[in-house]
Structures are given as C-alpha cells and as structure tokens.
Coordinates of C-alpha atoms and ligand atoms in Angstrom, one line a residue:
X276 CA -14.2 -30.7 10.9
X277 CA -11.2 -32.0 12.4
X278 CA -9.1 -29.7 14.9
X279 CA -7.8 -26.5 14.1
X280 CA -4.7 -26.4 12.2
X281 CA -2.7 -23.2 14.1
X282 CA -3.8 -22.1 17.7
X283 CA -2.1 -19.0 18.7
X284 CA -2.9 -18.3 22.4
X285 CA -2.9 -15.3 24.7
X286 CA 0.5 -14.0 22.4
X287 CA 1.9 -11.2 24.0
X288 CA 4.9 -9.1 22.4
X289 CA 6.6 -6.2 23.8
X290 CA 9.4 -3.3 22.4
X291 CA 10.9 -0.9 23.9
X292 CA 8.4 1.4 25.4
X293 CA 5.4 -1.0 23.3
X294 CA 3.2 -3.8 24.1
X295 CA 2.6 -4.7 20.2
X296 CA 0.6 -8.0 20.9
X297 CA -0.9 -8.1 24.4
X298 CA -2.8 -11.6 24.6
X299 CA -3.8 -12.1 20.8
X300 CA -6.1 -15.4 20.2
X301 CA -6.4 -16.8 16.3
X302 CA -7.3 -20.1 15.5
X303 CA -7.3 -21.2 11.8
X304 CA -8.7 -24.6 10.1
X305 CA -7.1 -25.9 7.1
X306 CA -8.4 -24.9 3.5
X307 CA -10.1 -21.8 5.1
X308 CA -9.1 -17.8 4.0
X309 CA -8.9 -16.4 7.7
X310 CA -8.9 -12.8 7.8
X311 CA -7.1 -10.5 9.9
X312 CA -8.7 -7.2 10.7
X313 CA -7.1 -4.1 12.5
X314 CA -6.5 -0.3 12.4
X315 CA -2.5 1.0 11.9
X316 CA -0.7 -0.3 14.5
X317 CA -3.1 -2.8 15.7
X318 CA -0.4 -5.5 15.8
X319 CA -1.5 -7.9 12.9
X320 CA 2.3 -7.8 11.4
X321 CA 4.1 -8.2 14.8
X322 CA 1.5 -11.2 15.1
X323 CA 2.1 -12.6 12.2
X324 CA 5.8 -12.2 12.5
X325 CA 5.9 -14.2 15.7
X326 CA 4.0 -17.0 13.3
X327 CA 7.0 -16.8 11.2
X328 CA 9.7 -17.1 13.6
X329 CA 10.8 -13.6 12.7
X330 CA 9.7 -12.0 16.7
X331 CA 9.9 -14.2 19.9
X332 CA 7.0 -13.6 21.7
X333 CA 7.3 -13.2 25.5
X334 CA 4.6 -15.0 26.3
X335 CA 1.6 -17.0 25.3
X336 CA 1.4 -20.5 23.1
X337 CA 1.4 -21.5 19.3
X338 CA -0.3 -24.9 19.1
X339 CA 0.2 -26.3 15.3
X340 CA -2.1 -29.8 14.5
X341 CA -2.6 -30.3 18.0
X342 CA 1.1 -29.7 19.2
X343 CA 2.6 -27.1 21.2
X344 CA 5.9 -25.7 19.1
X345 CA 8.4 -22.8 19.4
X346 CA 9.4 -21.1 16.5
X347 CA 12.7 -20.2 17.3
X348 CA 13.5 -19.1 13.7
X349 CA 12.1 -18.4 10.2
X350 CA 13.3 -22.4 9.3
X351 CA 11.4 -23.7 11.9
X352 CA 8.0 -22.0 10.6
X353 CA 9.1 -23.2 6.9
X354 CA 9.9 -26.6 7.6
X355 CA 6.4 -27.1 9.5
X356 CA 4.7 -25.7 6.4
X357 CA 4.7 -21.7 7.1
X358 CA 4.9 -18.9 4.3
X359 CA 4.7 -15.7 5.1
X360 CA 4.4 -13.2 2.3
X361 CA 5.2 -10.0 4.2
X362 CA 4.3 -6.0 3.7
X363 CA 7.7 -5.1 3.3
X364 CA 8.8 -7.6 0.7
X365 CA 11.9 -9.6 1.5
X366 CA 13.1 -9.9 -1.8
X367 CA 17.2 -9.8 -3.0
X368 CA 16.7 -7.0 -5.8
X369 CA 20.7 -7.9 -7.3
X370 CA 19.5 -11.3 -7.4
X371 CA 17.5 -13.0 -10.4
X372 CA 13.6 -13.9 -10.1
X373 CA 14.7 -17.9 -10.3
X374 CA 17.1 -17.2 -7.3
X375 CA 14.7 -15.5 -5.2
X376 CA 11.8 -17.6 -5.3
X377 CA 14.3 -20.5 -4.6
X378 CA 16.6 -18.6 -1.9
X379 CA 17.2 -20.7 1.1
X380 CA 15.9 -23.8 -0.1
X381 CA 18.5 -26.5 -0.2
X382 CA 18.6 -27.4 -3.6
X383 CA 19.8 -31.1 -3.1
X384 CA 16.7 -31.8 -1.4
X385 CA 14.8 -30.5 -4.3
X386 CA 16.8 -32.3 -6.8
X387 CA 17.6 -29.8 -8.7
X388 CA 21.1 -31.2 -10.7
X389 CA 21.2 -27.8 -12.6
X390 CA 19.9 -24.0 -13.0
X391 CA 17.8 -25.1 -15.6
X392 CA 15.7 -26.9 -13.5
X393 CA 15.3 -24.7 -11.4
X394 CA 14.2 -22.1 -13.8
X395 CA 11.7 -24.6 -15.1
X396 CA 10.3 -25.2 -12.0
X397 CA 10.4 -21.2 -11.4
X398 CA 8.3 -20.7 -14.7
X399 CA 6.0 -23.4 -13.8
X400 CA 5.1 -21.2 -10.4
X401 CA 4.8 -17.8 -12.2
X402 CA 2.5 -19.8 -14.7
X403 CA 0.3 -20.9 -11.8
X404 CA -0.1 -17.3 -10.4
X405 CA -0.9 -15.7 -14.0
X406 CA 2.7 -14.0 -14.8
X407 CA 4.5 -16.7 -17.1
X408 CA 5.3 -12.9 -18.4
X409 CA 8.1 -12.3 -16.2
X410 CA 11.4 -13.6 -16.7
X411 CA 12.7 -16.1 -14.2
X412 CA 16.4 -14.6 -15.7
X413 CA 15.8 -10.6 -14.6
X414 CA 16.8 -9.3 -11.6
X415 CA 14.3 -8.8 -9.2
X416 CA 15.3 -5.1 -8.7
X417 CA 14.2 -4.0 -12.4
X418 CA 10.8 -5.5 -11.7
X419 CA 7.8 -3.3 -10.5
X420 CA 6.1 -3.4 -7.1
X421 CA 3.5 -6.1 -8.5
X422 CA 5.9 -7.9 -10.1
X423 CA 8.1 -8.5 -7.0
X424 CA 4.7 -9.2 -4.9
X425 CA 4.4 -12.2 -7.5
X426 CA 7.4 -13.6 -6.9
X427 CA 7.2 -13.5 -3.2
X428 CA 3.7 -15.3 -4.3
X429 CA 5.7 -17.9 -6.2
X430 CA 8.6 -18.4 -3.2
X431 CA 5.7 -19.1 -0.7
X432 CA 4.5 -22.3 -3.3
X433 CA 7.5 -23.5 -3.4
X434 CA 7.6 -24.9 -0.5
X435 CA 4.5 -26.8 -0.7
X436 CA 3.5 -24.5 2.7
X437 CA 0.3 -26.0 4.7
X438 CA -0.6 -22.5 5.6
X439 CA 0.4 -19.2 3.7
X440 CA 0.4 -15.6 5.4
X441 CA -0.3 -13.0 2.8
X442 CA 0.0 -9.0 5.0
X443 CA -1.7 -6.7 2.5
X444 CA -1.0 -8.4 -0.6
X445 CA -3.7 -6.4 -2.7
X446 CA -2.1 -3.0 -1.6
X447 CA 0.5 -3.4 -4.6
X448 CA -1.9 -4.6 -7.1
X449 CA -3.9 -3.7 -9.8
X450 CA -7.8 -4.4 -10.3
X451 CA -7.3 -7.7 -12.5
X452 CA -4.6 -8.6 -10.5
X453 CA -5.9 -9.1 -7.5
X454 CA -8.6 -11.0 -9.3
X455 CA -5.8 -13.1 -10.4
X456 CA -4.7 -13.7 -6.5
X457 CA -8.3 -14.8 -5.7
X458 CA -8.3 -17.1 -8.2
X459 CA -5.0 -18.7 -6.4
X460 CA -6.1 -18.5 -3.2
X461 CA -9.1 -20.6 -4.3
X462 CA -7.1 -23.0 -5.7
X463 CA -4.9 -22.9 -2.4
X464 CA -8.0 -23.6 -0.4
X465 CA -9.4 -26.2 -2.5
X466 CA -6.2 -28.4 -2.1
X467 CA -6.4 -27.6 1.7
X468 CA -3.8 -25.0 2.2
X469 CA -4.9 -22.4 4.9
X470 CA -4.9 -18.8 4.3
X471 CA -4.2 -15.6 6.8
X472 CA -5.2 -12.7 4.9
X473 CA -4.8 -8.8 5.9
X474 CA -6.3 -6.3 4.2
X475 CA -7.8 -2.9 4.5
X476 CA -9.9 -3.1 2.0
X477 CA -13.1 -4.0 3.5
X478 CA -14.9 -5.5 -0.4
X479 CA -11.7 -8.1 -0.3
X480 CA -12.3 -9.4 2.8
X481 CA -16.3 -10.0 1.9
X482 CA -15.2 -11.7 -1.4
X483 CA -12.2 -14.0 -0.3
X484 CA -12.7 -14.4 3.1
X485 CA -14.2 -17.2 5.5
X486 CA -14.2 -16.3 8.8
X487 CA -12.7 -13.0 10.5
X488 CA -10.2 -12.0 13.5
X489 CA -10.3 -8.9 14.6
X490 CA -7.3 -7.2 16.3
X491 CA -7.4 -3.6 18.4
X492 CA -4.4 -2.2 20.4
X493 CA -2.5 -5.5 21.0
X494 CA -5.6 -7.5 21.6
X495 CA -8.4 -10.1 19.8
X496 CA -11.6 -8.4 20.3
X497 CA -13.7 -10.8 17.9
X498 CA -12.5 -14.1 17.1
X499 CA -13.8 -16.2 14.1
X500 CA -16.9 -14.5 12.6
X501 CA -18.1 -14.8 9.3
X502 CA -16.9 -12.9 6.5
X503 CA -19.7 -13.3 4.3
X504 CA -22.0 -12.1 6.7
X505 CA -21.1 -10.1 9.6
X506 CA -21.7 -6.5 8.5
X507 CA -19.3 -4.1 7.2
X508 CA -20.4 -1.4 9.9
X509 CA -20.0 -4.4 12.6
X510 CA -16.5 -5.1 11.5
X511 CA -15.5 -1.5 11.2
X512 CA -17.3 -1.1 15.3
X513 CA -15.0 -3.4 16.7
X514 CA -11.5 -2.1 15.0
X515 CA -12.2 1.4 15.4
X516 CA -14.3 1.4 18.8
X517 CA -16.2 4.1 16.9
X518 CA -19.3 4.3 14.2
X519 CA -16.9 5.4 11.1
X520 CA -18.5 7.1 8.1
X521 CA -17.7 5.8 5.0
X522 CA -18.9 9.0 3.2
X523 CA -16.6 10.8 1.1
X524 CA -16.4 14.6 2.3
X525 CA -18.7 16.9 0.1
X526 CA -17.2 18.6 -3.3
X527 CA -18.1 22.1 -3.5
X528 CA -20.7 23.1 -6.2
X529 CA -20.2 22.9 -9.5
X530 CA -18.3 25.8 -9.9
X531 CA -18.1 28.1 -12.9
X532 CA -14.8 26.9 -14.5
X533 CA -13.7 30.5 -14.8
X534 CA -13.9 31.2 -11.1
X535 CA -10.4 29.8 -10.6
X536 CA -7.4 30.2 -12.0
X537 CA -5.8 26.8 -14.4
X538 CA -2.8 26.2 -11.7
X539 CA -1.4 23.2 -13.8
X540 CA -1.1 23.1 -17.5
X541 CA -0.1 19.6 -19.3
X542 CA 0.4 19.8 -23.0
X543 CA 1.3 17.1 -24.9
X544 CA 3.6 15.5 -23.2
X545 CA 5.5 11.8 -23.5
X546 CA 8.0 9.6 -22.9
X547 CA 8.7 6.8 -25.4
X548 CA 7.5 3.2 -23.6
X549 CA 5.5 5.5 -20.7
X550 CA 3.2 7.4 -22.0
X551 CA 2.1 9.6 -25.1
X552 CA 0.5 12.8 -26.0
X553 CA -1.3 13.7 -22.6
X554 CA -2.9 16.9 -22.0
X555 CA -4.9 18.3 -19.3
X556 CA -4.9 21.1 -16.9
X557 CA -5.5 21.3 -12.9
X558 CA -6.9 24.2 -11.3
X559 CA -6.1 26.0 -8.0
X560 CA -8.6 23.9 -5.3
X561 CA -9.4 21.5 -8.0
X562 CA -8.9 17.4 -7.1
X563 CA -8.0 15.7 -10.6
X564 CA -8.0 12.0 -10.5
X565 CA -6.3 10.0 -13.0
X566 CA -7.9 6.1 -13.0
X567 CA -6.1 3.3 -15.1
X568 CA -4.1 0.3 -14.3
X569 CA -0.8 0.0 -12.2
X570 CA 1.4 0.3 -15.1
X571 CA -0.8 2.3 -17.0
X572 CA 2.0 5.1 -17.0
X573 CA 0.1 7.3 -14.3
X574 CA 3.1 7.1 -11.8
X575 CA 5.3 7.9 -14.4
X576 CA 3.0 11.1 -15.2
X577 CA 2.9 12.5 -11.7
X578 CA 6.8 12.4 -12.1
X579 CA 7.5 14.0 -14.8
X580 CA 5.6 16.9 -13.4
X581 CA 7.6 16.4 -10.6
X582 CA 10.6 16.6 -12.9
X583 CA 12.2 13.6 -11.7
X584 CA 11.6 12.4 -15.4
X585 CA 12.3 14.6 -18.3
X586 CA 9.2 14.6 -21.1
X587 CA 10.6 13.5 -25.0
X588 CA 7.9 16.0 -25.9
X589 CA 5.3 18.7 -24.9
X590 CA 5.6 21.0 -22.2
X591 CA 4.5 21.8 -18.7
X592 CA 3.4 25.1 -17.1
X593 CA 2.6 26.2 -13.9
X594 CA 0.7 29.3 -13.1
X595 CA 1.7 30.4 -16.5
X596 CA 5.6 30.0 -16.5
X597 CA 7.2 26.9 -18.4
X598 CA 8.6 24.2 -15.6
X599 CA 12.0 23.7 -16.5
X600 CA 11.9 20.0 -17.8
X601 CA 13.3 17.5 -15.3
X602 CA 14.1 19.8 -12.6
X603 CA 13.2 18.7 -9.2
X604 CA 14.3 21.5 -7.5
X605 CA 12.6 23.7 -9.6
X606 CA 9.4 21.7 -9.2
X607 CA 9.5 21.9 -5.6
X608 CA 11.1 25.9 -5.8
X609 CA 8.1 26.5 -8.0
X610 CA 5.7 24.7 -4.8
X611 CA 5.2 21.3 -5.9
X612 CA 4.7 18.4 -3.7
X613 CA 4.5 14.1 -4.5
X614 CA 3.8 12.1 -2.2
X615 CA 4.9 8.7 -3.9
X616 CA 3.8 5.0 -4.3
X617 CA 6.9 3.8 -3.0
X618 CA 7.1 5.1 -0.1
X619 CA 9.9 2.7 2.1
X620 CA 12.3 3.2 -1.0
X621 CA 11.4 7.0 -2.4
X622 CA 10.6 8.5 0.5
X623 CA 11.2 7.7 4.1
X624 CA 14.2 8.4 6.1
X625 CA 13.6 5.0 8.1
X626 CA 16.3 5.6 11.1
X627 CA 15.3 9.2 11.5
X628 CA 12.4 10.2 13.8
X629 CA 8.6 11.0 13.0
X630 CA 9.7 14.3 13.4
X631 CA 12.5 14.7 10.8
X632 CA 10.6 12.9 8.5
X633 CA 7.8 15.4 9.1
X634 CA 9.4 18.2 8.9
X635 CA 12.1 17.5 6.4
X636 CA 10.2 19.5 3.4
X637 CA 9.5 22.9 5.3
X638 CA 12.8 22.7 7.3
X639 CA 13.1 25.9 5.8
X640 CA 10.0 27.2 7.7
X641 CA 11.7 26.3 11.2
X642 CA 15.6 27.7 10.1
X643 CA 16.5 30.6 12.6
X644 CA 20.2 31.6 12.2
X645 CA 21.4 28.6 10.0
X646 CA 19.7 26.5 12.9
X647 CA 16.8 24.7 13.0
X648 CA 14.2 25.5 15.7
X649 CA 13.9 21.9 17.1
X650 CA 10.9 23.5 19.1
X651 CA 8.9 24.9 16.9
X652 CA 9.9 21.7 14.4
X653 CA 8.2 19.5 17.0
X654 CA 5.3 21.2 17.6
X655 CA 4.3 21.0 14.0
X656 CA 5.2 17.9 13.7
X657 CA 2.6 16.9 16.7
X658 CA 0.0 18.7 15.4
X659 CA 0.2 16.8 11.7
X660 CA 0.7 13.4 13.0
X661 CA -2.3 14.2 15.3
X662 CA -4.5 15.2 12.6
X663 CA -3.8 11.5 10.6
X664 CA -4.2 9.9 14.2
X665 CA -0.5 8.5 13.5
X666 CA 0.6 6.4 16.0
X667 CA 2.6 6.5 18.2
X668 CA 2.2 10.4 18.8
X669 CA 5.3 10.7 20.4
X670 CA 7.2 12.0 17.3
X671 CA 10.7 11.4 18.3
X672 CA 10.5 7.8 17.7
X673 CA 12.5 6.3 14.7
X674 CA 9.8 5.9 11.6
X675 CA 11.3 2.4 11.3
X676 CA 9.2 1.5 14.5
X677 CA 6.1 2.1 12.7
X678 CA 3.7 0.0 11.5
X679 CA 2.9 0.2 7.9
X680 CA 0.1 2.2 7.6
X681 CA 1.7 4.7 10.3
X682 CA 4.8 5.2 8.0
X683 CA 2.4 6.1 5.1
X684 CA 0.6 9.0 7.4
X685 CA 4.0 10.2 8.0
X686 CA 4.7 11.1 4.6
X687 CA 1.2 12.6 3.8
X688 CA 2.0 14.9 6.8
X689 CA 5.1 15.9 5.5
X690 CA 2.5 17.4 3.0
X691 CA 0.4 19.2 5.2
X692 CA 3.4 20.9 6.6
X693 CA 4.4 22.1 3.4
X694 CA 2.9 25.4 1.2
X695 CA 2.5 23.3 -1.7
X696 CA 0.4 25.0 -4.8
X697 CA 0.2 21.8 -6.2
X698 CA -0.2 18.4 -4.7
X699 CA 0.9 15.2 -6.2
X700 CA -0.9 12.0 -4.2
X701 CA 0.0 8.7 -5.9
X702 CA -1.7 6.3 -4.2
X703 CA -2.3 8.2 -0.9
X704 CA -4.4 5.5 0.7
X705 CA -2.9 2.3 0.4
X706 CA -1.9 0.3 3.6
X707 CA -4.7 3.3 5.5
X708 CA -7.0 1.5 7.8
X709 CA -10.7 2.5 6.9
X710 CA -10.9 4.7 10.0
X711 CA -7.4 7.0 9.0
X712 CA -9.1 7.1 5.3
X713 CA -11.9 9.2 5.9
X714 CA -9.7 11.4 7.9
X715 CA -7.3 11.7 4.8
X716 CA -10.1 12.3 2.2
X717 CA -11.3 15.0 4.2
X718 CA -7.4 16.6 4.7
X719 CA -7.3 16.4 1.0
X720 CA -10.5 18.2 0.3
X721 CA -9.7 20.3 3.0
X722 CA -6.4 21.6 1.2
X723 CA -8.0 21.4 -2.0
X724 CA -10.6 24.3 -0.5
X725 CA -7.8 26.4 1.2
X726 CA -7.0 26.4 -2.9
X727 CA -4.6 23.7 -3.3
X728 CA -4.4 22.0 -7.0
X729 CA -4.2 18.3 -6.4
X730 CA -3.5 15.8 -8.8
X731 CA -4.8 12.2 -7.3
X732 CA -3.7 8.4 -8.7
X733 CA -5.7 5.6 -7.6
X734 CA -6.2 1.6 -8.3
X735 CA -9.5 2.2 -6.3
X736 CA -11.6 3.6 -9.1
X737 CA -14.3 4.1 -6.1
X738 CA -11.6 6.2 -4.8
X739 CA -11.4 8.6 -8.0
X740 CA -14.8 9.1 -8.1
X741 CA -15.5 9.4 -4.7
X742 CA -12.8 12.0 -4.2
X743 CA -11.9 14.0 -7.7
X744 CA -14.0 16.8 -9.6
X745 CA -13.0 15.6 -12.5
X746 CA -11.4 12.5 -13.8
X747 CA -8.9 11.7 -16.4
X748 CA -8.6 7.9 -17.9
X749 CA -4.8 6.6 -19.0
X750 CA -5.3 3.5 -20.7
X751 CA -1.6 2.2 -21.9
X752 CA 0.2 5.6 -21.3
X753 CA -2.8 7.5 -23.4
X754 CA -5.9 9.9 -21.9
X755 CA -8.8 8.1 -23.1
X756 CA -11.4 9.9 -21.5
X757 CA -11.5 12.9 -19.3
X758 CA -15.3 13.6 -17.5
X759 CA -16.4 15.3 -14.6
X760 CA -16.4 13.0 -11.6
X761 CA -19.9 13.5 -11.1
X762 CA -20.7 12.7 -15.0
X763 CA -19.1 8.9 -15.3
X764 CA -19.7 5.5 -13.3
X765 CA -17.4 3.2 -11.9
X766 CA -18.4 0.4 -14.2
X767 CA -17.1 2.7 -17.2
X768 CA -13.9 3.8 -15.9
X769 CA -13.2 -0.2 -15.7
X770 CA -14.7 -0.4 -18.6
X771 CA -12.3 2.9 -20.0
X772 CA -9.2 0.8 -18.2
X773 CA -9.6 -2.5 -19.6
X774 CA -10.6 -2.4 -23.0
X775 CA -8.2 -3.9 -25.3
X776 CA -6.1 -5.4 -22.1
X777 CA -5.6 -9.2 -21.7
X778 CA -7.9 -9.8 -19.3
Ligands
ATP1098 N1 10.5 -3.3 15.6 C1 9.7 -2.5 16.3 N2 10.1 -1.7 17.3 C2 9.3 -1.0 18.0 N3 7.9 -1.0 17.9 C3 7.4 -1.7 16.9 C4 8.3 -2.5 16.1 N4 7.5 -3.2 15.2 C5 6.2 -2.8 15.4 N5 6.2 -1.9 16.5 C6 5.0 -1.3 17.0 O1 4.0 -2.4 17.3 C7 2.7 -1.9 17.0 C8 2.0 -2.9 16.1 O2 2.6 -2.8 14.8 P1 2.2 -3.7 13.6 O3 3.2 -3.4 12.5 O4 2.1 -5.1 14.0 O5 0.8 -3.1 13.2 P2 -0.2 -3.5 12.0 O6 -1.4 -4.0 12.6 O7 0.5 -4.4 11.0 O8 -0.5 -2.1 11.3 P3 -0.6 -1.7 9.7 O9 -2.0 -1.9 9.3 O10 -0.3 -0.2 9.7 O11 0.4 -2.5 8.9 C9 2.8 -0.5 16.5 O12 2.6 0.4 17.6 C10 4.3 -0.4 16.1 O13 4.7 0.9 16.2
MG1099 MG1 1.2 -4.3 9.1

C-alpha cells in the first residue's frame, strides 16, 4: 500500500466558549470507506469542515499525498480533489437541479458551449446514482429531503473528487436507497476514490465500511480499526465511555384493549397523490408505529392530523369530538404535538437560544402577568435538555451552535415540556447517536405510560417493532397491514413495504 492519501494531525478547533476539535488524528488511504464514529457533539462535522476549507483550524497539520497544505477556502479543498457532502445540505432551493450540481464550477473549463450540455452531463450523474427520475429542469426547492441529498450526491462527482466526505448521508434516506448509495460508494472505491463516512447507524458502518475513527469530546480515541470486525459493543465503549444497552425499554403487557380509552380516531381519510382511505385508531399510552418508505405518504399522515394539511375525505376525532380539518391551532388547542422530519426548516428557531426553543410550546405554562417567567422558563428547560444529555447544557446558547444531533434533542424536549394527549414523532431518531437513542426510547415509553397516545414514523423498521404496540404498514399512501408489534417480523414489514415497488 502506498502512503496515505489525507493525514490530519493533532487538529484543534476552538468557538467561543468551545474547543470543538482538540488534537483529532485521521488518516485515510485511497479507495477505502473510512468511518467516522462519535456521539452528538463529538466534533466529526467541525472536523470535517476544516477538511473542506469551510473552518480554519488553529492548530495542527493536514498532510494530502505526502504534502503539507492549507485549505484556506472551500476552492482550495475542491481543486485538490475534496467533496464534502454535508448534514445540512448546501443546496440553492430557487435554483434548478442542473444548476446546482454544477454551481461554482467554471463552465469553460468543462466545455460546456450550452445548457444542454450541461443538463446531459447532469442526467448522466443522477443516472449513475439510481435517480435518472428526477428532473435536471426542477427546482431544487420542490424536491424532497432524499431527493436534494442526491443531487448533493451528483455535485460531489462532478468534480471527479479523489476523496468524497459524505456526514450522515443515510439519515434522509429510505431502506432501498441507501442500498442504492452502497452500491455507489462501491463503485467509488473500486476506481480509487476515498470515502469519509458518518453515520449513526451502527449496521451501515459494518456493511460499508473499512476501517474506523473514533471521535469523543474533541479528541481521536481509536484510530483505524476494522469495521468488519471490531465489535459493535467495542465501538459503542469508546464513543460513549460507557457499556450502552441496546435494549429497547419493556412494553407493558398485553393489555385488554378495553382498558383504555381510543384517544385517536382516523377514518377514512385522503388526499389525492398522498394517501387514500386510511383508518386506524391510537389509544391513550398506546405507541402506534407506521413502517413504509420515505414517500410512502406517512409524513403526510402525521400532518394532516396535525391539520397542517386538510383531508379530501374522511374524518378525524379525538377523544370523541371531530378535529376541525386543517386547523393547527385547533390541533394543538385540542393537545397535539409533531415533532417533524424536517427539523432545520419546520421547526427550529436557529438564532434563538436552547431555551426559547424549549420552551416555545408551553410558554403559556411560564406567562405570569402577560410576562414570561424567564426563571422558571430556564429551569425547565435545564431539566429536559438534561434528560436527552443535550449538549451544551448551558441553555442560553443560540441552537445554531449545535451540532446536529443536539438540535434534534432540542425539539423532542420541546415535547416533554408540553401536556400533549397525543404525540406525533416523525422520525424522532435520526442524526441521535446510539447512546442519546436508548435514552429517547425510554422518554417515549415513559410518556406513553404516564398515558400519552403516540403515533411513531420510522425508516428503521427495527425501530417500529422494537418501540410500537402495534404497527400499521403504508405502502404507496395505503394501510396494507396493521398487526400487533409483537405478532409481525421485520423481514415482513420489508416485505409489506416493497412489494410492487421498483426495486
Ligand atoms: N459555529 C459554531 N459555534 C459554536 N460552537 C459550535 C459551532 N459549530 C459546532 N460547535 C460546537 O462544536 C462541537 C462539535 O460539533 P459538531 O457539529 O462537530 O459535532 P458532530 O460530531 O458532528 O455531532 P452530530 O453527531 O450531532 O452531528 C459541539 O459542541 C458544537 O456545539
Ligand atoms: Mg454532525
């Protein structure tokens, strides 16, 4: 094996009142899929911003083929061969696909004499990467979160990159999608391309990965072990500092349907193009799972509950009164709660502080005269964002600071500030390291015994099972199949999910 293609040594990066990166060591060899390991917070975006020019670091070396280089910029980390695909995608949503995946690349150079060829060349890419589906014309805005992770996919090809940086490329996509990314990242490899992959999801990393780095606080803790065969538990050990249990928490027993009260009521209701004809019902401290692919219309279900889509047809009821159709106040009046997939766009106040963001559904709990009790707001605050180990814990600081899988806990706290009746959780774990999840599953179940009717979406069917009584399977906006958690297997709800689809 010739020498490693990127040293990064001893990087330290600091923020106000932060040391993000505090001596981080990664080396990666060409045509290898290095993995990046680390809790919320551990620093593996700041690192891999630093790799893209984006952050200066403030100390420490970047060595690429042998060479010492600064990255003052993001051109400088393209024109040596860099791609960074990041969490937050940087996509232009006013502009079209074409555009996008071309922005910033002089076009002279490329040869491109007219827009045609560039939308040729733009098709060509999507081809590669599965999706010669999507239109190169579109705007980028109208597409969905999986569709705009593709074409950040298809902008980091374009420039014939040595090595590609994908953070938590899997959190936006679907089971046979992701399948689809291996299959490009294998072809990457094979030509020689090298790979820096993050992900929480412990199965990816066994099935894509070579070797592993592992990140805590700022630091490498384990450079370069095997993927394929250092074990799970091990991994988890050195991220967390901690034995984790992967257990999900226990459901209570079976209990006699009558016991409690039908909270939720569904009946028959659709949206032309969404989804058709769905029924089912939620009971007070019942977890209901829905499985089915992204797109499946399961987002759009959760929605119209939360009446921020009006059903064509059927109706909705809640403890026994009729929601009035497309209402959000009312759904939230009548003590419904969504926590939603998008959570930078549909839910986060970015420049306001953990706290705000907190707080911002039960302000009404901390009003005294018209004002609220900044006090009493805090103190809440603190004690959510310490139950979800969000970090940092001091709340005042802007939610835009946070990492990715710290702005997620903030929005599931909101939710256990709240008296919701009825919980809405689309999707509550993505971007959650595997030490936070455990903590969250038992939160949920924890609500879901003080009597709380929640109503859970998941790409991970492992998830559903693991965390629903009973389960309900959307294939193509329709309920195929409703069971009892404990009564169907994961290799049927895939099987429930894909029939029919092309793949
Ligand atoms: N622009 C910034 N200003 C201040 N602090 C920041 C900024 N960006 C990151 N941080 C802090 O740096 C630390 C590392 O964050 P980073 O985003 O690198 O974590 P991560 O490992 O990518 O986590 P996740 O798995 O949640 O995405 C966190 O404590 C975060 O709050
Ligand atoms: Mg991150």
């Amino acid at each position: 094996m010739s020498g490693p293609l990127l040293e990064m040594q001893g990087v330290v990066k600091e923020f106000p009142g932060v040391r993000a990166l505090d001596g981080v060591d990664l080396d990666v060899v060409a045509g290898e899929v290095h993995c990046l390991l680390g809790q919320n917070g551990a620093g593996k975006s700041t690192l891999i911003k630093v790799l893209a020019g984006a952050h200066q670091p403030d100390a420490g070396r970047v060595v690429w083929q042998g060479e010492p280089i600064t990255l003052s910029a993001p051109t400088a980390a393209t024109h040596l061969g860099i791609a960074t695909i990041y969490q937050e995608l940087d996509l232009v949503d006013g502009l079209s696909v074409a555009e996008n995946i071309y922005l910033g690349h002089e076009q002279a150079r490329l040869g491109f004499t007219q827009r045609g060829q560039m939308r040729t060349a733009a098709r060509e890419l999507l081809g590669r990467l599965g999706h010669a589906d999507i239109p190169v014309t579109s705007e980028v805005g109208s597409l969905s979160a999986a569709g705009k992770q593709v074409v950040s996919m298809a902008r980091a090809l374009s420039h014939d990159a040595r090595l590609i940086v994908m953070d938590e490329p899997s959190a936006v996509l679907a089971h046979n999608e992701v399948a689809n990314l291996f299959r490009v990242i294998r072809d990457l490899t094979a030509e020689g391309v090298a790979v820096v992959y993050i992900s929480h999801r412990m199965e990816e990393i066994r099935e894509i990965g070579d070797r592993v780095t592992v990140l805590k606080e700022g630091r490498t803790v384990a450079a370069g072990l095997s993927a394929r065969t250092t074990p799970t538990a091990e991994l988890v050990a050195l991220m967390t500092g901690r034995d984790v249990e992967y257990a999900f928490p226990p459901r209570p027993a079976r209990a006699d349907p009558d016991e409690r009260p039908v909270l939720l009521e569904v009946d028959g209701i659709g949206r032309p193009d969404e989804f058709h004809d769905v029924s089912f019902t939620v009971r007070a401290g019942e977890i209901v799972g829905l499985a089915g692919l992204v797109g499946s219309g399961r987002s759009e279900i959760l929605e119209t509950i939360y009446g921020a889509r009006r059903p064509v047809s059927g109706h909705i009821r809640l403890a026994g009164s009729a929601l009035r159709p497309g209402s959000v106040s009312a759904a939230v009046r009548a003590g419904i709660g969504l926590a939603p997939e998008e959570r930078k766009s549909q839910a986060l106040f970015l420049w306001d502080s953990i706290a705000r963001n907190v707080s911002m559904s039960s302000l009404r709990r901390f009003a005294r005269a018209g004002f609220v009790d900044a006090r009493a707001e805090l103190t809440a605050a603190t004690d959510a964002v310490r139950r979800l180990d969000l970090r940092p814990t001091d709340v005042t600081r802007a939610v835009r600071t946070l990492s990715g899988g710290n702005q997620q806990k903030a929005v599931l706290a909101r939710w256990l500030l709240t008296d919701c009746r009825l919980l809405l959780l689309d999707e509550p774990t993505r971007g959650v390291d595997v030490g936070a999840r455990a903590e969250l599953y038992a939160l949920i179940r924890e609500l879901a015994d003080s009597g709380v009717a929640v109503l859970l979406v998941s790409s991970e069917v492992p998830e559903v099972l693991g965390m629903a009584d009973r389960v309900l399977v959307i294939r193509e906006g329709r309920a195929v199949r409703e069971a009892d958690a404990r009564d169907i297997d994961e290799s049927q709800v895939l099987d429930l999910v894909m029939e029919g689809s092309s793949v």
